[in-house]
PDB file of C-alpha atoms in Angstrom:
ATOM      1  CA  UNK A 271      12.962   0.151 -73.068  1.00 80.00           C
ATOM      2  CA  UNK A 272      15.077   3.279 -73.503  1.00 91.00           C
ATOM      3  CA  UNK A 273      17.063   5.151 -70.851  1.00 93.00           C
ATOM      4  CA  UNK A 274      14.422   7.898 -70.887  1.00 95.00           C
ATOM      5  CA  UNK A 275      11.646   5.376 -70.214  1.00 94.00           C
ATOM      6  CA  UNK A 276      13.731   3.855 -67.388  1.00 94.00           C
ATOM      7  CA  UNK A 277      14.252   7.331 -65.922  1.00 95.00           C
ATOM      8  CA  UNK A 278      10.484   7.973 -65.905  1.00 96.00           C
ATOM      9  CA  UNK A 279       9.821   4.540 -64.400  1.00 95.00           C
ATOM     10  CA  UNK A 280      12.341   5.075 -61.573  1.00 95.00           C
ATOM     11  CA  UNK A 281      10.864   8.521 -60.840  1.00 96.00           C
ATOM     12  CA  UNK A 282       7.366   7.037 -60.728  1.00 96.00           C
ATOM     13  CA  UNK A 283       8.397   4.169 -58.397  1.00 95.00           C
ATOM     14  CA  UNK A 284      10.212   6.608 -56.122  1.00 95.00           C
ATOM     15  CA  UNK A 285       7.145   8.842 -55.776  1.00 95.00           C
ATOM     16  CA  UNK A 286       4.680   5.960 -55.396  1.00 95.00           C
ATOM     17  CA  UNK A 287       6.631   3.596 -53.092  1.00 94.00           C
ATOM     18  CA  UNK A 288       8.870   5.983 -51.161  1.00 94.00           C
ATOM     19  CA  UNK A 289       6.835   9.215 -51.264  1.00 93.00           C
ATOM     20  CA  UNK A 290       9.982  11.097 -52.295  1.00 94.00           C
ATOM     21  CA  UNK A 291      11.232  12.376 -55.646  1.00 95.00           C
ATOM     22  CA  UNK A 292      14.144  10.866 -57.556  1.00 95.00           C
ATOM     23  CA  UNK A 293      16.133  13.860 -58.833  1.00 93.00           C
ATOM     24  CA  UNK A 294      19.163  12.208 -60.362  1.00 96.00           C
ATOM     25  CA  UNK A 295      19.997   9.957 -63.315  1.00 95.00           C
ATOM     26  CA  UNK A 296      18.899   6.373 -63.931  1.00 96.00           C
ATOM     27  CA  UNK A 297      20.175   4.502 -66.962  1.00 96.00           C
ATOM     28  CA  UNK A 298      21.013   1.064 -68.278  1.00 96.00           C
ATOM     29  CA  UNK A 299      24.529  -0.336 -68.110  1.00 95.00           C
ATOM     30  CA  UNK A 300      25.029  -3.143 -70.622  1.00 94.00           C
ATOM     31  CA  UNK A 301      28.386  -4.102 -69.071  1.00 94.00           C
ATOM     32  CA  UNK A 302      26.813  -5.369 -65.840  1.00 90.00           C
ATOM     33  CA  UNK A 303      26.968  -9.168 -65.695  1.00 84.00           C
ATOM     34  CA  UNK A 304      26.427 -10.491 -62.183  1.00 81.00           C
ATOM     35  CA  UNK A 305      24.388  -7.743 -60.563  1.00 90.00           C
ATOM     36  CA  UNK A 306      20.930  -6.324 -61.102  1.00 92.00           C
ATOM     37  CA  UNK A 307      21.895  -2.710 -60.545  1.00 94.00           C
ATOM     38  CA  UNK A 308      24.251  -0.271 -58.851  1.00 95.00           C
ATOM     39  CA  UNK A 309      23.919   2.949 -56.875  1.00 95.00           C
ATOM     40  CA  UNK A 310      26.759   5.481 -56.953  1.00 96.00           C
ATOM     41  CA  UNK A 311      26.941   7.595 -53.779  1.00 95.00           C
ATOM     42  CA  UNK A 312      29.328  10.096 -55.373  1.00 95.00           C
ATOM     43  CA  UNK A 313      26.873  11.413 -57.968  1.00 95.00           C
ATOM     44  CA  UNK A 314      23.667   9.610 -56.868  1.00 95.00           C
ATOM     45  CA  UNK A 315      23.090   7.879 -60.197  1.00 95.00           C
ATOM     46  CA  UNK A 316      21.536   4.452 -60.562  1.00 96.00           C
ATOM     47  CA  UNK A 317      22.527   1.934 -63.221  1.00 96.00           C
ATOM     48  CA  UNK A 318      20.359  -1.070 -64.055  1.00 96.00           C
ATOM     49  CA  UNK A 319      21.300  -4.284 -65.860  1.00 95.00           C
ATOM     50  CA  UNK A 320      19.086  -4.416 -68.987  1.00 94.00           C
ATOM     51  CA  UNK A 321      19.361  -8.219 -69.147  1.00 91.00           C
ATOM     52  CA  UNK A 322      16.821  -8.378 -66.310  1.00 91.00           C
ATOM     53  CA  UNK A 323      14.128  -7.021 -68.639  1.00 89.00           C
ATOM     54  CA  UNK A 324      13.813 -10.628 -69.829  1.00 86.00           C
ATOM     55  CA  UNK A 325      13.209 -11.794 -66.247  1.00 85.00           C
ATOM     56  CA  UNK A 326       9.956  -9.841 -66.041  1.00 86.00           C
ATOM     57  CA  UNK A 327       8.515  -6.634 -64.694  1.00 90.00           C
ATOM     58  CA  UNK A 328       8.302  -7.835 -61.070  1.00 92.00           C
ATOM     59  CA  UNK A 329      12.030  -8.620 -60.995  1.00 92.00           C
ATOM     60  CA  UNK A 330      12.899  -5.238 -62.507  1.00 93.00           C
ATOM     61  CA  UNK A 331      10.610  -3.531 -60.000  1.00 94.00           C
ATOM     62  CA  UNK A 332      12.375  -5.312 -57.111  1.00 95.00           C
ATOM     63  CA  UNK A 333      15.809  -4.315 -58.424  1.00 95.00           C
ATOM     64  CA  UNK A 334      14.791  -0.668 -58.858  1.00 95.00           C
ATOM     65  CA  UNK A 335      13.300  -0.579 -55.343  1.00 96.00           C
ATOM     66  CA  UNK A 336      16.554  -2.046 -53.994  1.00 96.00           C
ATOM     67  CA  UNK A 337      18.640   0.679 -55.630  1.00 96.00           C
ATOM     68  CA  UNK A 338      16.190   3.378 -54.532  1.00 95.00           C
ATOM     69  CA  UNK A 339      16.593   2.180 -50.931  1.00 96.00           C
ATOM     70  CA  UNK A 340      20.331   2.908 -51.208  1.00 96.00           C
ATOM     71  CA  UNK A 341      19.561   6.264 -52.836  1.00 96.00           C
ATOM     72  CA  UNK A 342      17.015   7.572 -50.327  1.00 96.00           C
ATOM     73  CA  UNK A 343      18.884   6.370 -47.235  1.00 96.00           C
ATOM     74  CA  UNK A 344      22.104   7.957 -48.480  1.00 96.00           C
ATOM     75  CA  UNK A 345      20.421  11.295 -49.158  1.00 95.00           C
ATOM     76  CA  UNK A 346      18.887  11.221 -45.650  1.00 94.00           C
ATOM     77  CA  UNK A 347      22.349  10.712 -44.148  1.00 94.00           C
ATOM     78  CA  UNK A 348      21.528   7.215 -42.889  1.00 94.00           C
ATOM     79  CA  UNK A 349      23.513   4.004 -43.315  1.00 95.00           C
ATOM     80  CA  UNK A 350      22.672   2.818 -46.824  1.00 93.00           C
ATOM     81  CA  UNK A 351      24.836  -0.324 -46.921  1.00 94.00           C
ATOM     82  CA  UNK A 352      23.378  -3.822 -47.312  1.00 94.00           C
ATOM     83  CA  UNK A 353      24.142  -4.878 -43.755  1.00 94.00           C
ATOM     84  CA  UNK A 354      22.530  -1.917 -42.026  1.00 95.00           C
ATOM     85  CA  UNK A 355      19.247  -2.437 -40.178  1.00 95.00           C
ATOM     86  CA  UNK A 356      17.793   0.721 -41.769  1.00 95.00           C
ATOM     87  CA  UNK A 357      18.454  -0.629 -45.251  1.00 95.00           C
ATOM     88  CA  UNK A 358      16.958  -4.038 -44.502  1.00 96.00           C
ATOM     89  CA  UNK A 359      13.916  -2.491 -42.849  1.00 95.00           C
ATOM     90  CA  UNK A 360      13.228  -0.127 -45.754  1.00 95.00           C
ATOM     91  CA  UNK A 361      13.811  -2.873 -48.303  1.00 95.00           C
ATOM     92  CA  UNK A 362      11.249  -5.122 -46.597  1.00 95.00           C
ATOM     93  CA  UNK A 363       8.814  -2.231 -46.261  1.00 93.00           C
ATOM     94  CA  UNK A 364       8.803  -1.398 -49.996  1.00 94.00           C
ATOM     95  CA  UNK A 365       9.134  -4.998 -51.215  1.00 92.00           C
ATOM     96  CA  UNK A 366      12.499  -4.738 -52.929  1.00 92.00           C
ATOM     97  CA  UNK A 367      14.677  -7.705 -53.803  1.00 92.00           C
ATOM     98  CA  UNK A 368      17.543  -8.555 -51.470  1.00 92.00           C
ATOM     99  CA  UNK A 369      19.431 -10.340 -54.260  1.00 90.00           C
ATOM    100  CA  UNK A 370      18.976 -10.306 -58.015  1.00 88.00           C
ATOM    101  CA  UNK A 371      17.937 -13.772 -59.183  1.00 87.00           C
ATOM    102  CA  UNK A 372      20.221 -15.654 -61.563  1.00 84.00           C
ATOM    103  CA  UNK A 373      19.506 -14.903 -65.190  1.00 82.00           C
ATOM    104  CA  UNK A 374      18.067 -17.803 -67.170  1.00 71.00           C
ATOM    105  CA  UNK A 375      20.608 -19.442 -69.432  1.00 72.00           C
ATOM    106  CA  UNK A 376      23.582 -17.867 -67.674  1.00 69.00           C
ATOM    107  CA  UNK A 377      25.646 -19.783 -65.172  1.00 64.00           C
ATOM    108  CA  UNK A 378      27.090 -17.643 -62.407  1.00 61.00           C
ATOM    109  CA  UNK A 379      29.330 -20.231 -60.824  1.00 69.00           C
ATOM    110  CA  UNK A 380      32.443 -21.938 -62.082  1.00 75.00           C
ATOM    111  CA  UNK A 381      32.695 -25.719 -62.094  1.00 88.00           C
ATOM    112  CA  UNK A 382      34.758 -27.376 -59.382  1.00 91.00           C
ATOM    113  CA  UNK A 383      38.185 -27.892 -60.929  1.00 94.00           C
ATOM    114  CA  UNK A 384      40.586 -28.385 -58.034  1.00 95.00           C
ATOM    115  CA  UNK A 385      40.846 -30.405 -54.849  1.00 95.00           C
ATOM    116  CA  UNK A 386      43.004 -29.501 -51.877  1.00 95.00           C
ATOM    117  CA  UNK A 387      43.887 -32.692 -50.044  1.00 96.00           C
ATOM    118  CA  UNK A 388      45.109 -32.636 -46.461  1.00 96.00           C
ATOM    119  CA  UNK A 389      48.326 -34.615 -46.081  1.00 96.00           C
ATOM    120  CA  UNK A 390      47.591 -35.302 -42.410  1.00 96.00           C
ATOM    121  CA  UNK A 391      43.884 -36.281 -42.196  1.00 96.00           C
ATOM    122  CA  UNK A 392      43.107 -36.885 -45.879  1.00 95.00           C
ATOM    123  CA  UNK A 393      40.127 -34.511 -45.988  1.00 95.00           C
ATOM    124  CA  UNK A 394      39.324 -33.100 -49.433  1.00 95.00           C
ATOM    125  CA  UNK A 395      38.463 -29.438 -49.898  1.00 94.00           C
ATOM    126  CA  UNK A 396      36.934 -28.733 -53.324  1.00 94.00           C
ATOM    127  CA  UNK A 397      37.748 -25.440 -55.035  1.00 94.00           C
ATOM    128  CA  UNK A 398      36.650 -23.679 -58.207  1.00 92.00           C
ATOM    129  CA  UNK A 399      39.820 -21.635 -58.566  1.00 92.00           C
ATOM    130  CA  UNK A 400      43.453 -22.597 -58.441  1.00 93.00           C
ATOM    131  CA  UNK A 401      45.222 -21.586 -55.252  1.00 93.00           C
ATOM    132  CA  UNK A 402      48.663 -21.957 -53.709  1.00 95.00           C
ATOM    133  CA  UNK A 403      48.455 -24.795 -51.124  1.00 95.00           C
ATOM    134  CA  UNK A 404      51.582 -23.551 -49.330  1.00 94.00           C
ATOM    135  CA  UNK A 405      49.670 -20.479 -48.138  1.00 94.00           C
ATOM    136  CA  UNK A 406      46.841 -22.455 -46.491  1.00 94.00           C
ATOM    137  CA  UNK A 407      46.274 -25.231 -43.966  1.00 95.00           C
ATOM    138  CA  UNK A 408      43.512 -27.775 -43.477  1.00 94.00           C
ATOM    139  CA  UNK A 409      40.542 -26.270 -41.659  1.00 90.00           C
ATOM    140  CA  UNK A 410      39.915 -29.483 -39.738  1.00 91.00           C
ATOM    141  CA  UNK A 411      43.352 -30.483 -38.444  1.00 95.00           C
ATOM    142  CA  UNK A 412      45.793 -27.753 -39.513  1.00 93.00           C
ATOM    143  CA  UNK A 413      47.820 -30.102 -41.728  1.00 95.00           C
ATOM    144  CA  UNK A 414      49.614 -29.219 -44.944  1.00 96.00           C
ATOM    145  CA  UNK A 415      47.654 -29.313 -48.212  1.00 96.00           C
ATOM    146  CA  UNK A 416      48.380 -30.667 -51.691  1.00 96.00           C
ATOM    147  CA  UNK A 417      46.641 -29.356 -54.819  1.00 96.00           C
ATOM    148  CA  UNK A 418      45.186 -31.755 -57.374  1.00 95.00           C
ATOM    149  CA  UNK A 419      43.515 -30.774 -60.648  1.00 94.00           C
ATOM    150  CA  UNK A 420      40.210 -32.537 -61.333  1.00 92.00           C
ATOM    151  CA  UNK A 421      38.986 -33.469 -64.795  1.00 81.00           C
TER     152      UNK A 421
END
């Protein structure tokens, strides 16, 4: 699907589901990896991850509705952020996706590679990323931590 076809599709969804026109730019962004789409408040453009075309039309429709919720709320001067009640209400009303589902064949999370071990109570805190144990304390007892690399 080309950018022009995406533009027409977004305009059609906006008219049909929101009853309002979409007067800005919608296009694909091939650099997106972990998100379904983005809305830019500065210039009101919407970018969609083309990898979600493989996930099906319903998923793409949910992602476009999600981004259009940001778009229309922002243009109305309302709170368009994810945590706002207006955004959540509109998203539920139009049937948009709250989160983009994980893409098949792509792992989003890192494997657990490190363990922080409390020197006082012995509790193990598993971590995916390396961190400096001197900057943190055990969440259970407040003891000092030691870092150990797992296989």
